[in-house]
Coordinates of C-alpha atoms and ligand atoms in Angstrom, one line a residue:
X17 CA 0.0 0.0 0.0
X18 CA 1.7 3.5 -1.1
X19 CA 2.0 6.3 1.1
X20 CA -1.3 8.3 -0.8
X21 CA -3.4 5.2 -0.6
X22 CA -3.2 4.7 2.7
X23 CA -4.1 8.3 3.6
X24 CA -7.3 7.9 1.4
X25 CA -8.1 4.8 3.3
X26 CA -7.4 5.2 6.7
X27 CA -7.9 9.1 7.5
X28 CA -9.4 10.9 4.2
X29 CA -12.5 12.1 4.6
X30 CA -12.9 9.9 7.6
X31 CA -14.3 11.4 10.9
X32 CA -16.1 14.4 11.8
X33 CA -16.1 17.3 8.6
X34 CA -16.5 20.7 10.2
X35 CA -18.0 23.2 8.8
X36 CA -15.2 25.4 10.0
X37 CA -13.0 23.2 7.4
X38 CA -12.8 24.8 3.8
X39 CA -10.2 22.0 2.9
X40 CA -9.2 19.7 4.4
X41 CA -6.7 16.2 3.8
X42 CA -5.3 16.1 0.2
X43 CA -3.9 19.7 -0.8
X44 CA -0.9 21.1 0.1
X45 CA -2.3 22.7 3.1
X46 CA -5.5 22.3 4.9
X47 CA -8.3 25.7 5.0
X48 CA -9.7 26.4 8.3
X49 CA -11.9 29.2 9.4
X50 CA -11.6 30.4 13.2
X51 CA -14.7 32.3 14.6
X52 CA -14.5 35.7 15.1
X53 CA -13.2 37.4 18.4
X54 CA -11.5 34.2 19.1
X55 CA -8.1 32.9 20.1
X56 CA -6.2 30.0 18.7
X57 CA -5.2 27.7 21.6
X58 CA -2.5 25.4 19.5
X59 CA -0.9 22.7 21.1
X60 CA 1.3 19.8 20.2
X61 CA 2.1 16.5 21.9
X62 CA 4.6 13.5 20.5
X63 CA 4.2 9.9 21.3
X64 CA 7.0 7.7 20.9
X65 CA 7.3 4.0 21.0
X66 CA 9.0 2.5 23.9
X67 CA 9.4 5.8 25.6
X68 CA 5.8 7.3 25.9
X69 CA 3.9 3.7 25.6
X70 CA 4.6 0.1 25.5
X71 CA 5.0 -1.7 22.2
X72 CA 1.6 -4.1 23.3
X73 CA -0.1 -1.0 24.0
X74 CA -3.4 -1.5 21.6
X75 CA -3.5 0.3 18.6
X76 CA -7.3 1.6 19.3
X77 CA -6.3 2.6 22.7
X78 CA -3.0 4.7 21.5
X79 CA -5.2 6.5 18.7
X80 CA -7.4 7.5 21.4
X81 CA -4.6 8.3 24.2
X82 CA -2.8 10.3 21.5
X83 CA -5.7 12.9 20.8
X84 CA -6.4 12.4 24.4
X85 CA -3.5 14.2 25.9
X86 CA -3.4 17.4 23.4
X87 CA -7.0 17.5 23.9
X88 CA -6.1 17.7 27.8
X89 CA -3.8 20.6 27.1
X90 CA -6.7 22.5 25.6
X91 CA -9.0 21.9 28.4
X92 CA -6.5 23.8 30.9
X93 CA -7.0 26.7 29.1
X94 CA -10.4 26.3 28.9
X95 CA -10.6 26.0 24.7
X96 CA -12.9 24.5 22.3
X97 CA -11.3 21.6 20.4
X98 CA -12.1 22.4 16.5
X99 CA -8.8 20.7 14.2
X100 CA -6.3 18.2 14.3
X101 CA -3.3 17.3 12.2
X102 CA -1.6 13.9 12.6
X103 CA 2.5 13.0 11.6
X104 CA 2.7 9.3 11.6
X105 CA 5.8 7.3 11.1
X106 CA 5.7 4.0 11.4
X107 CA 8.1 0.8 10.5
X108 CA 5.8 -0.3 7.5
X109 CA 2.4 -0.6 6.9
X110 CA 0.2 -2.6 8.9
X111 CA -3.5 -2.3 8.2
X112 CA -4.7 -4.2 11.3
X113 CA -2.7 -1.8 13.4
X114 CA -3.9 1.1 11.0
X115 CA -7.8 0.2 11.4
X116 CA -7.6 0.0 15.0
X117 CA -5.4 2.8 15.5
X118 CA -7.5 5.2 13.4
X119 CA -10.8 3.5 15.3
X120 CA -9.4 4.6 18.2
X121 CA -8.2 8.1 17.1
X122 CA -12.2 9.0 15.4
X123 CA -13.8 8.0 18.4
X124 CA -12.3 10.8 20.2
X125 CA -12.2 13.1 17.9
X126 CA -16.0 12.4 16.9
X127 CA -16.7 13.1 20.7
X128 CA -14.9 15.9 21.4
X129 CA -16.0 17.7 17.9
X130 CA -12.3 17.2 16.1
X131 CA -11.9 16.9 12.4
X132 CA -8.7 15.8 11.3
X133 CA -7.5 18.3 8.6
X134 CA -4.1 17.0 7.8
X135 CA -0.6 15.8 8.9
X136 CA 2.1 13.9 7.3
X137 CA 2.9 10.3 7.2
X138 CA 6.7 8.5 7.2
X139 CA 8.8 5.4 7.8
X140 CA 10.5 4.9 10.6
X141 CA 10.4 3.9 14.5
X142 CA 6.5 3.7 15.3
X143 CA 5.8 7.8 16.7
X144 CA 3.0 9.8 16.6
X145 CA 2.4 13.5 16.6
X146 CA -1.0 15.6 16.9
X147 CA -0.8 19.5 16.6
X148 CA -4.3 20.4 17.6
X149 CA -5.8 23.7 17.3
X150 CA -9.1 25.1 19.4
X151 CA -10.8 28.0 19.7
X152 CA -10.9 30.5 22.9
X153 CA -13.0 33.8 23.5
X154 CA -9.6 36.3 23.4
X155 CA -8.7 37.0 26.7
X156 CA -10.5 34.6 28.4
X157 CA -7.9 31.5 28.0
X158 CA -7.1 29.9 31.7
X159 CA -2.8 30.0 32.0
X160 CA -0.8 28.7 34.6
X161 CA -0.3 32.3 35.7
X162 CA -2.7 34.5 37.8
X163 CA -3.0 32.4 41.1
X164 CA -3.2 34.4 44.0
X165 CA -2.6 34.2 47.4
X166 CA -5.6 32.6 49.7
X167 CA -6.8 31.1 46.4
X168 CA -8.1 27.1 47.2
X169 CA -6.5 24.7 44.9
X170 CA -8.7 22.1 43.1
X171 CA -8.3 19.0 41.3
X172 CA -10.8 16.8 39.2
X173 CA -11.7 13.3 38.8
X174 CA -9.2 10.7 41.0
X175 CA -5.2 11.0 40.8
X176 CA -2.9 8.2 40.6
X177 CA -4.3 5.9 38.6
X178 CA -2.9 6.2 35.5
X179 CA 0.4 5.5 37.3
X180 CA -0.8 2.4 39.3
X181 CA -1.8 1.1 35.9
X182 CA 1.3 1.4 34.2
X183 CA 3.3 -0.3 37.1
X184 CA 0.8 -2.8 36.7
X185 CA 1.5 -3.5 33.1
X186 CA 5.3 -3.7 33.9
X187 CA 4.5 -5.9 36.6
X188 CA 6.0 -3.9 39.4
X189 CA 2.4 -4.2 41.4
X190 CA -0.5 -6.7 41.4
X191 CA -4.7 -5.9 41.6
X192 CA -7.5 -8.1 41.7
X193 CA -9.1 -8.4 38.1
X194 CA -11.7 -5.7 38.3
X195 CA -9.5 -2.8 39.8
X196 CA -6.7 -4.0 36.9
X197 CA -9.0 -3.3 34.1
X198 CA -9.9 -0.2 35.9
X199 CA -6.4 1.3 36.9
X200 CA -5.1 -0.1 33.3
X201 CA -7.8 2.0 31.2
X202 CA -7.2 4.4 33.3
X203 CA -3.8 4.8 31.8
X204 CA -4.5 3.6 28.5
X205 CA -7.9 6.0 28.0
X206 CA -7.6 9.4 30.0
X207 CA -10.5 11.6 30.1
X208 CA -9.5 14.7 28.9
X209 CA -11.6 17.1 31.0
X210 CA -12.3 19.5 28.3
X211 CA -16.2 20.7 29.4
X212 CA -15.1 21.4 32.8
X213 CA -11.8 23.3 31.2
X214 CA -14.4 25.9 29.2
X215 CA -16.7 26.0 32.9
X216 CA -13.6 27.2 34.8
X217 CA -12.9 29.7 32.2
X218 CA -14.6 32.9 33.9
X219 CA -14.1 31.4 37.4
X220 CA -10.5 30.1 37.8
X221 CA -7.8 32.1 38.2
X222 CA -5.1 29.7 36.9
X223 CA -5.3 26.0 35.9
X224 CA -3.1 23.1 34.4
X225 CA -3.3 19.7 33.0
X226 CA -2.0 17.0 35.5
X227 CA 0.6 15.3 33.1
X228 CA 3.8 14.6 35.4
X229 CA 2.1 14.6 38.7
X230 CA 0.3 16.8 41.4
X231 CA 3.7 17.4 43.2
X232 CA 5.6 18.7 40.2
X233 CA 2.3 20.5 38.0
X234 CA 1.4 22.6 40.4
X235 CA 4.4 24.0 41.1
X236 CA 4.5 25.5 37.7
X237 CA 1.6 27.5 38.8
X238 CA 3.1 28.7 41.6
X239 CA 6.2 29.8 40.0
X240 CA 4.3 31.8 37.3
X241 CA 2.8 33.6 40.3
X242 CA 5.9 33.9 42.9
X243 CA 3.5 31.4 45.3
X244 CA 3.7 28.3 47.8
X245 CA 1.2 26.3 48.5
X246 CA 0.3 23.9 51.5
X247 CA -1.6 20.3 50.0
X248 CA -3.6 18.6 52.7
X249 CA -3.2 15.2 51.3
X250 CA -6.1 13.5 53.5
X251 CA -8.0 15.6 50.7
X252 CA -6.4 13.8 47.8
X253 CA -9.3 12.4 45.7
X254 CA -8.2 8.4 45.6
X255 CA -10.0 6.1 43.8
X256 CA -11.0 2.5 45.3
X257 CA -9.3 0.6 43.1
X258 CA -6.1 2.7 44.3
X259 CA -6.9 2.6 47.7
X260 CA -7.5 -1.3 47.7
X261 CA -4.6 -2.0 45.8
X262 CA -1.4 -0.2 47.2
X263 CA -0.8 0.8 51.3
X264 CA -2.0 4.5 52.0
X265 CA 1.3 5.5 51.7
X266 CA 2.2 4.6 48.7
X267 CA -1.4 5.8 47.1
X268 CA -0.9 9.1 48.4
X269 CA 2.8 9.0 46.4
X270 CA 1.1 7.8 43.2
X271 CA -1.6 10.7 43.9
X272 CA 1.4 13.5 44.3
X273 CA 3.9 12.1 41.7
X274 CA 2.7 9.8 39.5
X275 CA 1.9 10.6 35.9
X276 CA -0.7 11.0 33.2
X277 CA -3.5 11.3 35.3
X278 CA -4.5 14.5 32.5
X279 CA -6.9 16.1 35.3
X280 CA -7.2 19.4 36.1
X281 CA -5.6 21.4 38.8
X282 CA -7.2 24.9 39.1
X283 CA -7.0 28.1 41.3
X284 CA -10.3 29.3 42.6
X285 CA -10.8 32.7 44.8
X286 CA -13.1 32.7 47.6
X287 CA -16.0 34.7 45.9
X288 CA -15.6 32.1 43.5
X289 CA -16.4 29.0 45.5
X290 CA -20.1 29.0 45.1
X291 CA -20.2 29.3 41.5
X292 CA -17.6 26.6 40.9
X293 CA -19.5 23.9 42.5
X294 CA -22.9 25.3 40.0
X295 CA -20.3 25.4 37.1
X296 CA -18.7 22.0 37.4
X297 CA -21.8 20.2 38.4
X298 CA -22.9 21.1 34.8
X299 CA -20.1 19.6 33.3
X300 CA -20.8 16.3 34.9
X301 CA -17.1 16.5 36.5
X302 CA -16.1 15.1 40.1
X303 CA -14.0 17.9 41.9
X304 CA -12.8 18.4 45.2
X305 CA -10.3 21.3 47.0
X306 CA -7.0 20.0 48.0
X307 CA -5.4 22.7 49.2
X308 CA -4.6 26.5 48.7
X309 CA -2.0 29.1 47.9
X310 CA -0.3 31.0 50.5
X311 CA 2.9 33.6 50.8
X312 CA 6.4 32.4 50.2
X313 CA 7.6 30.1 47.6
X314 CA 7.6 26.7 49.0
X315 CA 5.1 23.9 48.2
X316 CA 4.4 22.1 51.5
X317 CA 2.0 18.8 52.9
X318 CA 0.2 18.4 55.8
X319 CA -2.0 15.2 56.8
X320 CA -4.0 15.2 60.3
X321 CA -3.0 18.9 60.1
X322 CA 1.1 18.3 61.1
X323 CA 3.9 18.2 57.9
X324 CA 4.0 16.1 55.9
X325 CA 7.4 14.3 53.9
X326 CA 6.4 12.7 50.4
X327 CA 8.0 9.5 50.1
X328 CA 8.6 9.8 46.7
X329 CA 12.1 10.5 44.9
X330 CA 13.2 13.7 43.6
X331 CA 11.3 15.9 45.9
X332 CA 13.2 18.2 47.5
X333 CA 11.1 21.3 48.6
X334 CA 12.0 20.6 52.6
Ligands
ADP16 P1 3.1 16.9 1.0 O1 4.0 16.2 0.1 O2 2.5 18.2 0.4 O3 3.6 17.0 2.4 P2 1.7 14.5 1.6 O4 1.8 13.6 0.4 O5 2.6 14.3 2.7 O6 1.8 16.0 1.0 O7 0.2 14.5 2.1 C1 -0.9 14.6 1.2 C2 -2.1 15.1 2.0 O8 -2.4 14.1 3.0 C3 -1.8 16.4 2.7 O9 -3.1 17.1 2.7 C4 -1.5 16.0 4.1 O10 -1.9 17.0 5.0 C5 -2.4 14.7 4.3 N1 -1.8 13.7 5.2 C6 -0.6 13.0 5.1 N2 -0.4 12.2 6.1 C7 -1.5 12.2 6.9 C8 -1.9 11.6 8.1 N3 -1.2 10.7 8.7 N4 -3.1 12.0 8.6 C9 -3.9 12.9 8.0 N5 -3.5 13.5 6.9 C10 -2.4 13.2 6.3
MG17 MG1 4.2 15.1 3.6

């Protein structure tokens, strides 16, 4: 199969046509037409064998995970996803990989309203790249700058999982069959929390996707802002399946330093409190404070209200 044939059979005119999309796959560039008075939020995120995902990862699932995570981005700055372009390279052509990898990749982008306009396709070690773009009412993005102090720091959704599940699929930790599956497509199939993202958008004063852990994510924010923070982790939001499967301890390290969970973590003002819980509830989203910002520059824990020393490596804030 050439290079132009499988274009036309796997991703041409396949998936969601906006109407935004003057052209789109098969010229030299695609056409897209942003709305008026709004922002480009543009984004790109790389996936490379052996070093972002394991070579048995499913195809379906790494179609999905790879629209997943820029779609992630997006939601922290509170945009609407509208176009995708995807640069494959791959070892050689494998249509049963190719099916399931584009099945995966449309079933995202058909939910989240994404049409794939373009990208570029090679030979080589198997790696993926998506440069999405979305849409954001100018001056109304969310940015990891803007917290301020007394601000309470939220999360969504449950963190640590995503980690748990990878150290289960390198068999560094064991789960009873249902919480596997569970903390496995946790990893595999993030929910990128993109409603909640565009809820927070008038509300939040600064937010960020949870890609390399709690610990290590929020302190961007707080060096944007010249901030420290103090994390109760009793308020972590842990999921079951976490909780059952690993000591406290060590769920609370996943929580604070594990990976990929792609939730958000957002800076609310007091005034503000109310109206977050209205805004989120809308977006069907689990939320719950963690925390808040305070004077000086250090990001510190307490538990039952005394400090509190990760046990995780590379911390080094005490
Ligand atoms: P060019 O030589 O101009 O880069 P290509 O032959 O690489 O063109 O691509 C032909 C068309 O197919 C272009 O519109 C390009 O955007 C699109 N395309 C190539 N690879 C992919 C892909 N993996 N997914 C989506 N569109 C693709
Ligand atoms: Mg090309």
């Amino acid at each position: 199969m050439k290079e132009f044939q499988l274009i036309e059979h796997f991703f041409r005119d396949h998936g969601l046509k906006r109407r935004d999309v003057e052209l789109g796959i098969g010229d030299d560039c695609a056409l897209v037409n942003p709305a008026e008075n709004k922002s480009l939020a543009i984004s790109c995120d790389t996936l490379v064998e052996n070093i972002h995902f394991l070579p048995d990862m499913p195809a379906s699932a790494l179609g999905y995970k790879a629209l997943a995570v820029n779609l992630s981005d997006l939601a922290s700055m509170g945009a609407e996803p509208a176009w995708m372009t995807l640069a494959l390279t791959m070892p050689r052509v494998d249509k049963q990989w190719l099916t399931e990898f584009s099945q995966g990749l449309f079933e995202a982008a058909e939910y989240y309203g994404v049409s794939l306009v373009g990208g570029d396709t090679t030979r080589g070690p198997l790696a993926m790249t998506i440069t999405i773009h979305g849409q954001v009412p100018q001056g109304k993005a969310l940015t990891r700058a803007g917290a301020n102090n007394g601000d309470w720091i939220y999360v969504t959704g449950t963190l640590g999982d995503s980690a748990l599940g990878l150290d289960i699929l390198l068999g560094k930790q064991q789960a009873s069959e249902k919480h596997k599956s569970y903390l496995i497509g946790r990893h595999y199939s993030p929910t990128p929390r993109v409603l909640a993202g565009q809820a927070l958008r008038t509300l939040a004063t600064s937010a960020i996707d949870l890609s390399d852990g709690l610990a290590s994510d929020l302190q961007h924010i707080l060096n944007a802002s010249s901030l420290g923070a103090l994390i109760d982790v009793d308020k972590l939001p842990l999921s079951n399946a976490l909780l059952e499967t690993v000591s406290k301890e060590q769920a609370i390290n996943y929580a604070l330093a594990g990976g990929e969970d792609y939730e958000l973590l957002f800076t609310v003002p007091e005034s503000q409190r109310g109206a977050i819980d209205t805004a989120l509830l809308h977006a069907g989203v689990k939320f719950v404070k963690v925390g808040q910002v305070c004077a000086g520059e250090k990001l510190k824990f307490i538990q039952n209200g005394v400090p509190f020393q990760p046990g995780f490596a590379g911390f080094e804030h005490f």
